Amino acid sequence: MKGYPMIGTNRLHSPLAFSEILFQRMIPINAGIRKLAFYEFRYALENLYPKEGWDSIVIEKQNIIERAISSRKFFESILLKPIEKDRIVLDKTITKLTRMLFAGLVNGEYSAAWVNKFFYFDIRGFIFLPRTVYFTEAGVTHLGSKPHRCFKPQQTRFDTEQEIGYLEFAEANKEIDQAFIELIKQLIEIRGTPTLITLAGPTAAGKTEITERLLGVFGHLGQRTTTIEMDNFLLDREFRDGKPMGQGTIHFELFKQSLQDILHGEKITIPCYDTILATSSHDLEGNLIPGCTPLQVEPADIIFLEGNFPFHIQEISNLIGINVVYLTDDPIRLKRKWRRDVDYRKSIDPAHFRNRFFATQFMRAEDVYRPQIEHCDIVVDTSAAEIWMTPEVARQLDKK
Amino acid sequence: MSMPNNLSVPLVFSEVLFEKMKLLSAGILDLELYEFRYCLAELIPEDGWDSIVLDSIEAIETRINDLSFYENIQIKSREGNRIILDPEIIRLTRMLFVGLVTGIYQQDWIAEHFYFDVRGFIFLHRTIYFTEKALEHLGGRPFRQFEQKQKRFEFLQDIGYKAFREANAEVDQCFIQSVMKIIAARGTPILLAIAGATAAGKTEIVERMTAAFHDVSQSVTSIELDNFFTDREYREARGIDSQGKDAIHFNLLLQSLEDITKGKKISIPRYDTIDATSSHDLDGRLKPGGIPIEIEPADIILIEGNFPFLIRETLHLIGIKVVYLTDDPVRMKRKWKRDIDFRKKYDPNYFRNRYFKDQFIMAQFAYIPQMEVCDMVVDTTGAALWTTHETANILGEI
């Protein structure tokens, strides 16, 4: 940075020295920082500059921070839409955490290794987010303690990107997706049709794309396929906010009945959820709202249930043929969401988006994915490029 | 107008549009049809694409060259608590989409008058900066021409600083050498003014020039014209946009320029870009708690902003007048990265409205008039350096 004091310095508040040290210390934390000009880093940092200066930041002990980010309360306290001067702003807790980590990195209180272990830094959002644990001990045990197949992780190429588009994501997952498709083909051959395949996975993990490819493959083999997006069963967002994903967040009775009917070879009529307005075509009693149009789903040999739901719960688990969890790491999903939800769909305010992603990862993992992983048949981890399966599924496949 | 069938089936419409848009905007090639549809969703008319009435191309051309069309763009209209895209911007993009799909508007005609911003997913009017008068003033052809490396940005949705700097290396280098030669001929102290639109690259070029002068032991200082802005609230309330002497602490500017060219230290207002407020009140007095910017005199005083030599009263003080140009589509991509992603300065819809509106208005009021009186134009997108005949004579063969 020497010899390049910023001309616009006088309109930036964060002192040059602090910014310079932080810029250097952030490089081992996020390789993408290297791609930024110092200017850009300073512009982004400016939004987080504390009114009373960086010295005013209280740096908490590491064990206190670790404890905080492992408690649900911490995430529940995040406000999704705090407003200042007409605009949605970043939640105070998120701001406080990132400031603290910045200040701690600069004064040497926190090492890069410690920060990396518990957090990842999203450049576009310019915040730290706690790393979510998906594979619990119980999950790993359930899946035979080691991955069934490993490939070369290709998503490392996204380390320096700020957002990720579909084409490059598909390209990176080519190998593992292909292996997963083969595996599903074999399982269906063994188990027969009609069958219901659930594909659960966090938002932007790549569920839609993999389902699309599976549909293509089976269509090619002359099998009738269809897909049901779980999102269509969602209740209006205002009735869901704050509730864990489960029977209380969807039109559950309609859902159960629909699964039974389609497995009996019947055509079904299901609700339609509007992602922009965040409302359902059906009211809370499960009746179609006048003026809304439901969706029709034809019967098929292979029915994909795409989306997030605790499919392992007793009321429906016996209806599910193959239960898959499709995982992609949080930092990658966040970059995909920047592209898709913020840039393309423009369906969410960027500050609201950051608050929501930060708040929900932990809770979703706890409510949905960890239990799912502990009960599912197969886990595809696209970021690690690994396929996991239960010993039972592995045995069935091996026999073949 | 009769419309072929593919208007009534949204999936078919989007597929045809997707293919046609690939020919019009290289950035679309990077999208999957999915992504294209996500973007398009926001623009699907309530009554379907076949409800869109197409204007004649003459009517469209007239409108997009009419100041009042831009003046009427509402930058902050709200629906609920969200700022929305101006209906006229939506209407224009929808019309061009439908015209493209039906073949009623030729692709070449669209490309001539509009560019498409993939991230914003709207068409914007191409502003012509090189008017006949400007071309004549600048000798009809560039003084130096280099390879147009910004072409590589056609595929990108947003552009960072480093990529931009690399693409402009040659023309920037030639420009800096030229300025040094002129200064050697004219002597110091000298006031060098750089006019340029938002995100054209003014700050960076000033930065590089500063380093170059330091290398030859000349002292340099710089003044950002933006610091002379009065509070935005005041300007907006009075309908003064961001140009001309009404938008700034004009007397302070004039006095400051006079003083510093005489070798005196100056104290100028400070404009806070986040709060959009000045350190000085409307009478040019420091507000309580306001901190002015102190600027030491120097051999070379750089002043950069939107209109540093638009104001006649300051013209006699300026030694070299430069317009630093970057094409509208490239600036917009820079602003997505800088102002939206990094600074998080605006709501994205506010940004789209404002960019659509301002690029035309600012070109008419500030950049085109300044191009017609400047000494040099650096066109980074065209990778060309343009000079007046007089300047070319000083430069000779460099």
Short mmCIF file of N, CA, C and O in Angstrom, two decimals, chain A residues 61-155:
data_model
loop_
_atom_site.label_atom_id
_atom_site.label_comp_id
_atom_site.label_asym_id
_atom_site.label_seq_id
_atom_site.Cartn_x
_atom_site.Cartn_y
_atom_site.Cartn_z
N LYS A 61 -13.49 -12.38 25.03
CA LYS A 61 -12.66 -13.60 25.06
C LYS A 61 -13.19 -14.61 24.04
O LYS A 61 -14.40 -14.70 23.81
N GLN A 62 -12.27 -15.41 23.52
CA GLN A 62 -12.66 -16.36 22.48
C GLN A 62 -13.70 -17.37 22.96
O GLN A 62 -14.63 -17.70 22.23
N ASN A 63 -13.54 -17.85 24.21
CA ASN A 63 -14.50 -18.87 24.67
C ASN A 63 -15.90 -18.29 24.82
O ASN A 63 -16.90 -18.99 24.63
N ILE A 64 -15.97 -17.00 25.11
CA ILE A 64 -17.30 -16.36 25.22
C ILE A 64 -17.96 -16.30 23.85
O ILE A 64 -19.14 -16.60 23.68
N ILE A 65 -17.16 -15.96 22.85
CA ILE A 65 -17.69 -15.90 21.48
C ILE A 65 -18.11 -17.31 21.02
O ILE A 65 -19.19 -17.49 20.47
N GLU A 66 -17.25 -18.27 21.28
CA GLU A 66 -17.57 -19.65 20.86
C GLU A 66 -18.89 -20.11 21.48
O GLU A 66 -19.70 -20.75 20.83
N ARG A 67 -19.05 -19.77 22.77
CA ARG A 67 -20.28 -20.18 23.44
C ARG A 67 -21.49 -19.48 22.81
O ARG A 67 -22.52 -20.10 22.55
N ALA A 68 -21.33 -18.19 22.55
CA ALA A 68 -22.45 -17.43 21.99
C ALA A 68 -22.91 -18.02 20.67
O ALA A 68 -24.10 -18.26 20.47
N ILE A 69 -21.97 -18.28 19.78
CA ILE A 69 -22.38 -18.73 18.43
C ILE A 69 -22.82 -20.19 18.39
O ILE A 69 -23.23 -20.68 17.35
N SER A 70 -22.71 -20.88 19.54
CA SER A 70 -23.24 -22.25 19.51
C SER A 70 -24.60 -22.31 20.18
O SER A 70 -25.16 -23.39 20.37
N SER A 71 -25.13 -21.14 20.54
CA SER A 71 -26.45 -21.16 21.17
C SER A 71 -27.52 -20.60 20.23
O SER A 71 -27.30 -19.63 19.51
N ARG A 72 -28.65 -21.23 20.25
CA ARG A 72 -29.75 -20.86 19.37
C ARG A 72 -30.21 -19.42 19.63
O ARG A 72 -30.60 -18.70 18.71
N LYS A 73 -30.16 -19.05 20.91
CA LYS A 73 -30.62 -17.71 21.31
C LYS A 73 -29.93 -16.60 20.51
O LYS A 73 -30.53 -15.61 20.14
N PHE A 74 -28.63 -16.81 20.33
CA PHE A 74 -27.83 -15.82 19.61
C PHE A 74 -28.44 -15.54 18.23
O PHE A 74 -28.58 -14.40 17.80
N PHE A 75 -28.83 -16.60 17.56
CA PHE A 75 -29.37 -16.45 16.20
C PHE A 75 -30.82 -15.98 16.23
O PHE A 75 -31.27 -15.26 15.36
N GLU A 76 -31.53 -16.41 17.28
CA GLU A 76 -32.93 -15.97 17.40
C GLU A 76 -33.03 -14.47 17.66
O GLU A 76 -34.03 -13.85 17.34
N SER A 77 -31.97 -13.93 18.23
CA SER A 77 -32.03 -12.50 18.57
C SER A 77 -31.81 -11.60 17.35
O SER A 77 -32.00 -10.39 17.42
N ILE A 78 -31.41 -12.17 16.22
CA ILE A 78 -31.14 -11.35 15.03
C ILE A 78 -32.44 -10.76 14.48
O ILE A 78 -33.41 -11.48 14.24
N LEU A 79 -32.46 -9.46 14.29
CA LEU A 79 -33.62 -8.82 13.69
C LEU A 79 -33.45 -8.86 12.18
O LEU A 79 -32.39 -8.52 11.66
N LEU A 80 -34.50 -9.29 11.48
CA LEU A 80 -34.36 -9.44 10.04
C LEU A 80 -34.47 -8.12 9.30
O LEU A 80 -33.84 -7.91 8.29
N LYS A 81 -35.31 -7.24 9.82
CA LYS A 81 -35.54 -6.00 9.09
C LYS A 81 -35.46 -4.76 9.97
O LYS A 81 -36.39 -3.95 9.99
N PRO A 82 -34.37 -4.58 10.72
CA PRO A 82 -34.29 -3.34 11.50
C PRO A 82 -34.18 -2.15 10.53
O PRO A 82 -33.50 -2.26 9.51
N ILE A 83 -34.87 -1.08 10.86
CA ILE A 83 -34.90 0.05 9.92
C ILE A 83 -34.28 1.30 10.53
O ILE A 83 -34.51 1.62 11.70
N GLU A 84 -33.44 1.95 9.75
CA GLU A 84 -32.88 3.25 10.15
C GLU A 84 -33.04 4.16 8.96
O GLU A 84 -32.64 3.80 7.85
N LYS A 85 -33.57 5.34 9.19
CA LYS A 85 -33.75 6.32 8.11
C LYS A 85 -34.35 5.70 6.86
O LYS A 85 -33.76 5.78 5.77
N ASP A 86 -35.46 5.01 7.00
CA ASP A 86 -36.16 4.47 5.82
C ASP A 86 -35.52 3.24 5.18
O ASP A 86 -36.05 2.70 4.23
N ARG A 87 -34.34 2.86 5.65
CA ARG A 87 -33.68 1.73 5.00
C ARG A 87 -33.49 0.58 5.97
O ARG A 87 -33.26 0.80 7.16
N ILE A 88 -33.57 -0.64 5.44
CA ILE A 88 -33.27 -1.80 6.28
C ILE A 88 -31.76 -1.82 6.48
O ILE A 88 -31.00 -1.60 5.54
N VAL A 89 -31.35 -2.03 7.72
CA VAL A 89 -29.92 -2.04 8.02
C VAL A 89 -29.50 -3.40 8.57
O VAL A 89 -30.33 -4.24 8.91
N LEU A 90 -28.20 -3.57 8.66
CA LEU A 90 -27.65 -4.79 9.20
C LEU A 90 -27.98 -4.88 10.69
O LEU A 90 -27.93 -3.88 11.40
N ASP A 91 -28.32 -6.08 11.15
CA ASP A 91 -28.63 -6.28 12.55
C ASP A 91 -27.42 -5.93 13.44
O ASP A 91 -26.28 -6.18 13.08
N LYS A 92 -27.70 -5.37 14.60
CA LYS A 92 -26.64 -4.88 15.50
C LYS A 92 -25.69 -6.00 15.95
O LYS A 92 -24.49 -5.80 16.09
N THR A 93 -26.25 -7.18 16.20
CA THR A 93 -25.41 -8.30 16.66
C THR A 93 -24.42 -8.71 15.57
O THR A 93 -23.26 -9.03 15.86
N ILE A 94 -24.89 -8.71 14.34
CA ILE A 94 -24.02 -9.10 13.22
C ILE A 94 -22.91 -8.06 13.08
O ILE A 94 -21.73 -8.40 12.93
N THR A 95 -23.29 -6.80 13.16
CA THR A 95 -22.31 -5.71 13.06
C THR A 95 -21.30 -5.83 14.19
O THR A 95 -20.09 -5.72 13.97
N LYS A 96 -21.80 -6.08 15.38
CA LYS A 96 -20.92 -6.15 16.54
C LYS A 96 -19.91 -7.28 16.38
O LYS A 96 -18.72 -7.11 16.65
N LEU A 97 -20.38 -8.43 15.93
CA LEU A 97 -19.49 -9.58 15.77
C LEU A 97 -18.38 -9.28 14.75
O LEU A 97 -17.20 -9.52 15.02
N THR A 98 -18.77 -8.75 13.61
CA THR A 98 -17.76 -8.48 12.57
C THR A 98 -16.77 -7.42 13.03
O THR A 98 -15.56 -7.56 12.85
N ARG A 99 -17.27 -6.38 13.68
CA ARG A 99 -16.37 -5.34 14.19
C ARG A 99 -15.36 -5.93 15.19
O ARG A 99 -14.18 -5.60 15.16
N MET A 100 -15.90 -6.79 16.06
CA MET A 100 -15.06 -7.36 17.09
C MET A 100 -13.97 -8.21 16.46
O MET A 100 -12.80 -8.15 16.85
N LEU A 101 -14.34 -9.02 15.47
CA LEU A 101 -13.35 -9.88 14.82
C LEU A 101 -12.33 -9.03 14.06
O LEU A 101 -11.13 -9.33 14.08
N PHE A 102 -12.78 -7.96 13.44
CA PHE A 102 -11.86 -7.05 12.75
C PHE A 102 -10.85 -6.48 13.76
O PHE A 102 -9.64 -6.53 13.56
N ALA A 103 -11.40 -5.92 14.84
CA ALA A 103 -10.53 -5.26 15.83
C ALA A 103 -9.59 -6.28 16.47
O ALA A 103 -8.40 -5.99 16.68
N GLY A 104 -10.10 -7.48 16.74
CA GLY A 104 -9.28 -8.52 17.35
C GLY A 104 -8.19 -9.02 16.42
O GLY A 104 -7.09 -9.36 16.86
N LEU A 105 -8.48 -9.05 15.13
CA LEU A 105 -7.46 -9.47 14.16
C LEU A 105 -6.36 -8.42 14.06
O LEU A 105 -5.18 -8.73 13.99
N VAL A 106 -6.78 -7.16 14.09
CA VAL A 106 -5.80 -6.07 13.96
C VAL A 106 -4.91 -5.99 15.19
O VAL A 106 -3.70 -5.86 15.07
N ASN A 107 -5.50 -6.12 16.38
CA ASN A 107 -4.63 -5.99 17.57
C ASN A 107 -3.98 -7.32 17.97
O ASN A 107 -3.26 -7.38 18.96
N GLY A 108 -4.26 -8.37 17.20
CA GLY A 108 -3.57 -9.63 17.44
C GLY A 108 -4.23 -10.53 18.49
O GLY A 108 -3.74 -11.61 18.78
N GLU A 109 -5.34 -10.10 19.03
CA GLU A 109 -6.04 -10.89 20.05
C GLU A 109 -6.57 -12.20 19.45
O GLU A 109 -6.56 -13.23 20.11
N TYR A 110 -7.06 -12.15 18.22
CA TYR A 110 -7.57 -13.36 17.56
C TYR A 110 -6.62 -13.76 16.44
O TYR A 110 -6.23 -12.92 15.64
N SER A 111 -6.31 -15.05 16.39
CA SER A 111 -5.45 -15.51 15.30
C SER A 111 -6.32 -15.84 14.09
O SER A 111 -7.51 -16.13 14.23
N ALA A 112 -5.70 -15.81 12.92
CA ALA A 112 -6.43 -16.16 11.69
C ALA A 112 -6.95 -17.58 11.80
O ALA A 112 -8.07 -17.88 11.37
N ALA A 113 -6.14 -18.46 12.41
CA ALA A 113 -6.55 -19.87 12.52
C ALA A 113 -7.82 -20.02 13.35
O ALA A 113 -8.74 -20.75 12.98
N TRP A 114 -7.87 -19.28 14.45
CA TRP A 114 -9.08 -19.36 15.29
C TRP A 114 -10.29 -18.80 14.55
O TRP A 114 -11.37 -19.41 14.53
N VAL A 115 -10.10 -17.66 13.93
CA VAL A 115 -11.22 -17.03 13.20
C VAL A 115 -11.71 -17.99 12.12
O VAL A 115 -12.91 -18.23 11.97
N ASN A 116 -10.76 -18.56 11.38
CA ASN A 116 -11.12 -19.48 10.30
C ASN A 116 -11.85 -20.72 10.79
O ASN A 116 -12.67 -21.28 10.09
N LYS A 117 -11.50 -21.15 11.97
CA LYS A 117 -12.11 -22.37 12.48
C LYS A 117 -13.60 -22.16 12.76
O LYS A 117 -14.41 -23.03 12.50
N PHE A 118 -13.93 -20.99 13.27
CA PHE A 118 -15.31 -20.77 13.68
C PHE A 118 -16.14 -19.90 12.73
O PHE A 118 -17.35 -19.85 12.85
N PHE A 119 -15.45 -19.19 11.83
CA PHE A 119 -16.19 -18.25 10.98
C PHE A 119 -15.72 -18.33 9.54
O PHE A 119 -14.61 -18.77 9.26
N TYR A 120 -16.57 -17.86 8.65
CA TYR A 120 -16.10 -17.57 7.29
C TYR A 120 -16.51 -16.13 7.00
O TYR A 120 -17.43 -15.59 7.62
N PHE A 121 -15.77 -15.53 6.08
CA PHE A 121 -16.02 -14.12 5.77
C PHE A 121 -16.61 -14.03 4.37
O PHE A 121 -16.05 -14.56 3.42
N ASP A 122 -17.74 -13.39 4.26
CA ASP A 122 -18.36 -13.19 2.96
C ASP A 122 -18.02 -11.78 2.46
O ASP A 122 -18.41 -10.79 3.09
N ILE A 123 -17.29 -11.71 1.36
CA ILE A 123 -16.80 -10.40 0.90
C ILE A 123 -17.94 -9.49 0.45
O ILE A 123 -18.01 -8.34 0.82
N ARG A 124 -18.83 -10.06 -0.32
CA ARG A 124 -19.91 -9.22 -0.83
C ARG A 124 -20.74 -8.64 0.32
O ARG A 124 -21.10 -7.47 0.31
N GLY A 125 -21.02 -9.45 1.31
CA GLY A 125 -21.78 -8.96 2.45
C GLY A 125 -20.92 -8.20 3.44
O GLY A 125 -21.40 -7.44 4.26
N PHE A 126 -19.62 -8.44 3.35
CA PHE A 126 -18.61 -7.85 4.23
C PHE A 126 -18.92 -8.09 5.71
O PHE A 126 -18.81 -7.21 6.56
N ILE A 127 -19.27 -9.34 5.99
CA ILE A 127 -19.52 -9.75 7.38
C ILE A 127 -18.93 -11.15 7.61
O ILE A 127 -18.73 -11.92 6.67
N PHE A 128 -18.67 -11.41 8.88
CA PHE A 128 -18.30 -12.77 9.28
C PHE A 128 -19.58 -13.53 9.62
O PHE A 128 -20.51 -12.96 10.21
N LEU A 129 -19.59 -14.81 9.27
CA LEU A 129 -20.71 -15.67 9.66
C LEU A 129 -20.15 -16.91 10.34
O LEU A 129 -19.12 -17.43 9.92
N PRO A 130 -20.83 -17.36 11.39
CA PRO A 130 -20.37 -18.58 12.06
C PRO A 130 -20.50 -19.78 11.13
O PRO A 130 -21.45 -19.85 10.35
N ARG A 131 -19.54 -20.69 11.19
CA ARG A 131 -19.64 -21.91 10.38
C ARG A 131 -20.66 -22.84 11.02
O ARG A 131 -20.67 -23.05 12.23
N THR A 132 -21.52 -23.40 10.18
CA THR A 132 -22.56 -24.29 10.68
C THR A 132 -22.08 -25.74 10.66
O THR A 132 -21.44 -26.15 9.70
N VAL A 133 -22.41 -26.47 11.70
CA VAL A 133 -22.08 -27.89 11.74
C VAL A 133 -23.26 -28.67 11.16
O VAL A 133 -24.38 -28.55 11.64
N TYR A 134 -23.02 -29.44 10.12
CA TYR A 134 -24.07 -30.27 9.54
C TYR A 134 -23.91 -31.73 9.95
O TYR A 134 -24.87 -32.40 10.27
N PHE A 135 -22.66 -32.19 9.93
CA PHE A 135 -22.41 -33.59 10.28
C PHE A 135 -22.15 -33.72 11.78
O PHE A 135 -21.06 -33.45 12.25
N THR A 136 -23.17 -34.12 12.50
CA THR A 136 -22.99 -34.38 13.92
C THR A 136 -22.35 -35.77 14.06
O THR A 136 -22.29 -36.53 13.09
N GLU A 137 -21.96 -36.10 15.27
CA GLU A 137 -21.41 -37.44 15.49
C GLU A 137 -22.43 -38.50 15.12
O GLU A 137 -22.12 -39.49 14.45
N ALA A 138 -23.67 -38.27 15.55
CA ALA A 138 -24.73 -39.23 15.25
C ALA A 138 -24.91 -39.38 13.74
O ALA A 138 -25.13 -40.48 13.24
N GLY A 139 -24.81 -38.24 13.02
CA GLY A 139 -24.96 -38.27 11.57
C GLY A 139 -23.86 -39.09 10.92
O GLY A 139 -24.12 -39.94 10.05
N VAL A 140 -22.64 -38.85 11.36
CA VAL A 140 -21.49 -39.56 10.79
C VAL A 140 -21.62 -41.06 11.06
O VAL A 140 -21.41 -41.89 10.17
N THR A 141 -22.03 -41.41 12.28
CA THR A 141 -22.20 -42.83 12.63
C THR A 141 -23.29 -43.46 11.76
O THR A 141 -23.10 -44.55 11.21
N HIS A 142 -24.41 -42.74 11.64
CA HIS A 142 -25.52 -43.24 10.82
C HIS A 142 -25.06 -43.54 9.40
O HIS A 142 -25.57 -44.46 8.75
N LEU A 143 -24.09 -42.74 8.91
CA LEU A 143 -23.65 -42.88 7.52
C LEU A 143 -22.36 -43.72 7.40
O LEU A 143 -21.57 -43.54 6.47
N GLY A 144 -22.18 -44.58 8.35
CA GLY A 144 -21.07 -45.53 8.24
C GLY A 144 -19.70 -44.96 8.53
O GLY A 144 -18.70 -45.55 8.13
N SER A 145 -19.68 -43.79 9.16
CA SER A 145 -18.45 -43.16 9.66
C SER A 145 -17.46 -42.65 8.61
O SER A 145 -16.49 -41.97 8.95
N LYS A 146 -17.66 -42.98 7.36
CA LYS A 146 -16.78 -42.38 6.35
C LYS A 146 -17.53 -42.29 5.01
O LYS A 146 -18.48 -43.05 4.78
N PRO A 147 -17.11 -41.36 4.17
CA PRO A 147 -17.82 -41.23 2.89
C PRO A 147 -17.67 -42.49 2.05
O PRO A 147 -16.64 -43.17 2.10
N HIS A 148 -18.68 -42.79 1.30
CA HIS A 148 -18.66 -43.97 0.44
C HIS A 148 -17.81 -43.71 -0.79
O HIS A 148 -17.09 -44.57 -1.25
N ARG A 149 -17.91 -42.49 -1.32
CA ARG A 149 -17.07 -42.13 -2.47
C ARG A 149 -16.57 -40.70 -2.32
O ARG A 149 -17.28 -39.81 -1.89
N CYS A 150 -15.29 -40.49 -2.71
CA CYS A 150 -14.71 -39.14 -2.64
C CYS A 150 -14.19 -38.73 -4.02
O CYS A 150 -13.65 -39.56 -4.75
N PHE A 151 -14.36 -37.46 -4.31
CA PHE A 151 -13.85 -36.92 -5.57
C PHE A 151 -12.97 -35.72 -5.25
O PHE A 151 -12.91 -35.26 -4.12
N LYS A 152 -12.38 -35.18 -6.30
CA LYS A 152 -11.54 -34.00 -6.10
C LYS A 152 -12.46 -32.78 -5.92
O LYS A 152 -13.28 -32.51 -6.80
N PRO A 153 -12.36 -32.09 -4.78
CA PRO A 153 -13.24 -30.92 -4.60
C PRO A 153 -12.94 -29.85 -5.66
O PRO A 153 -11.80 -29.43 -5.79
N GLN A 154 -13.96 -29.50 -6.41
CA GLN A 154 -13.77 -28.52 -7.49
C GLN A 154 -14.27 -27.13 -7.10
O GLN A 154 -14.02 -26.16 -7.79
N GLN A 155 -15.01 -27.06 -6.01
CA GLN A 155 -15.57 -25.76 -5.64
C GLN A 155 -14.53 -24.82 -5.06
O GLN A 155 -14.83 -23.64 -4.85
#
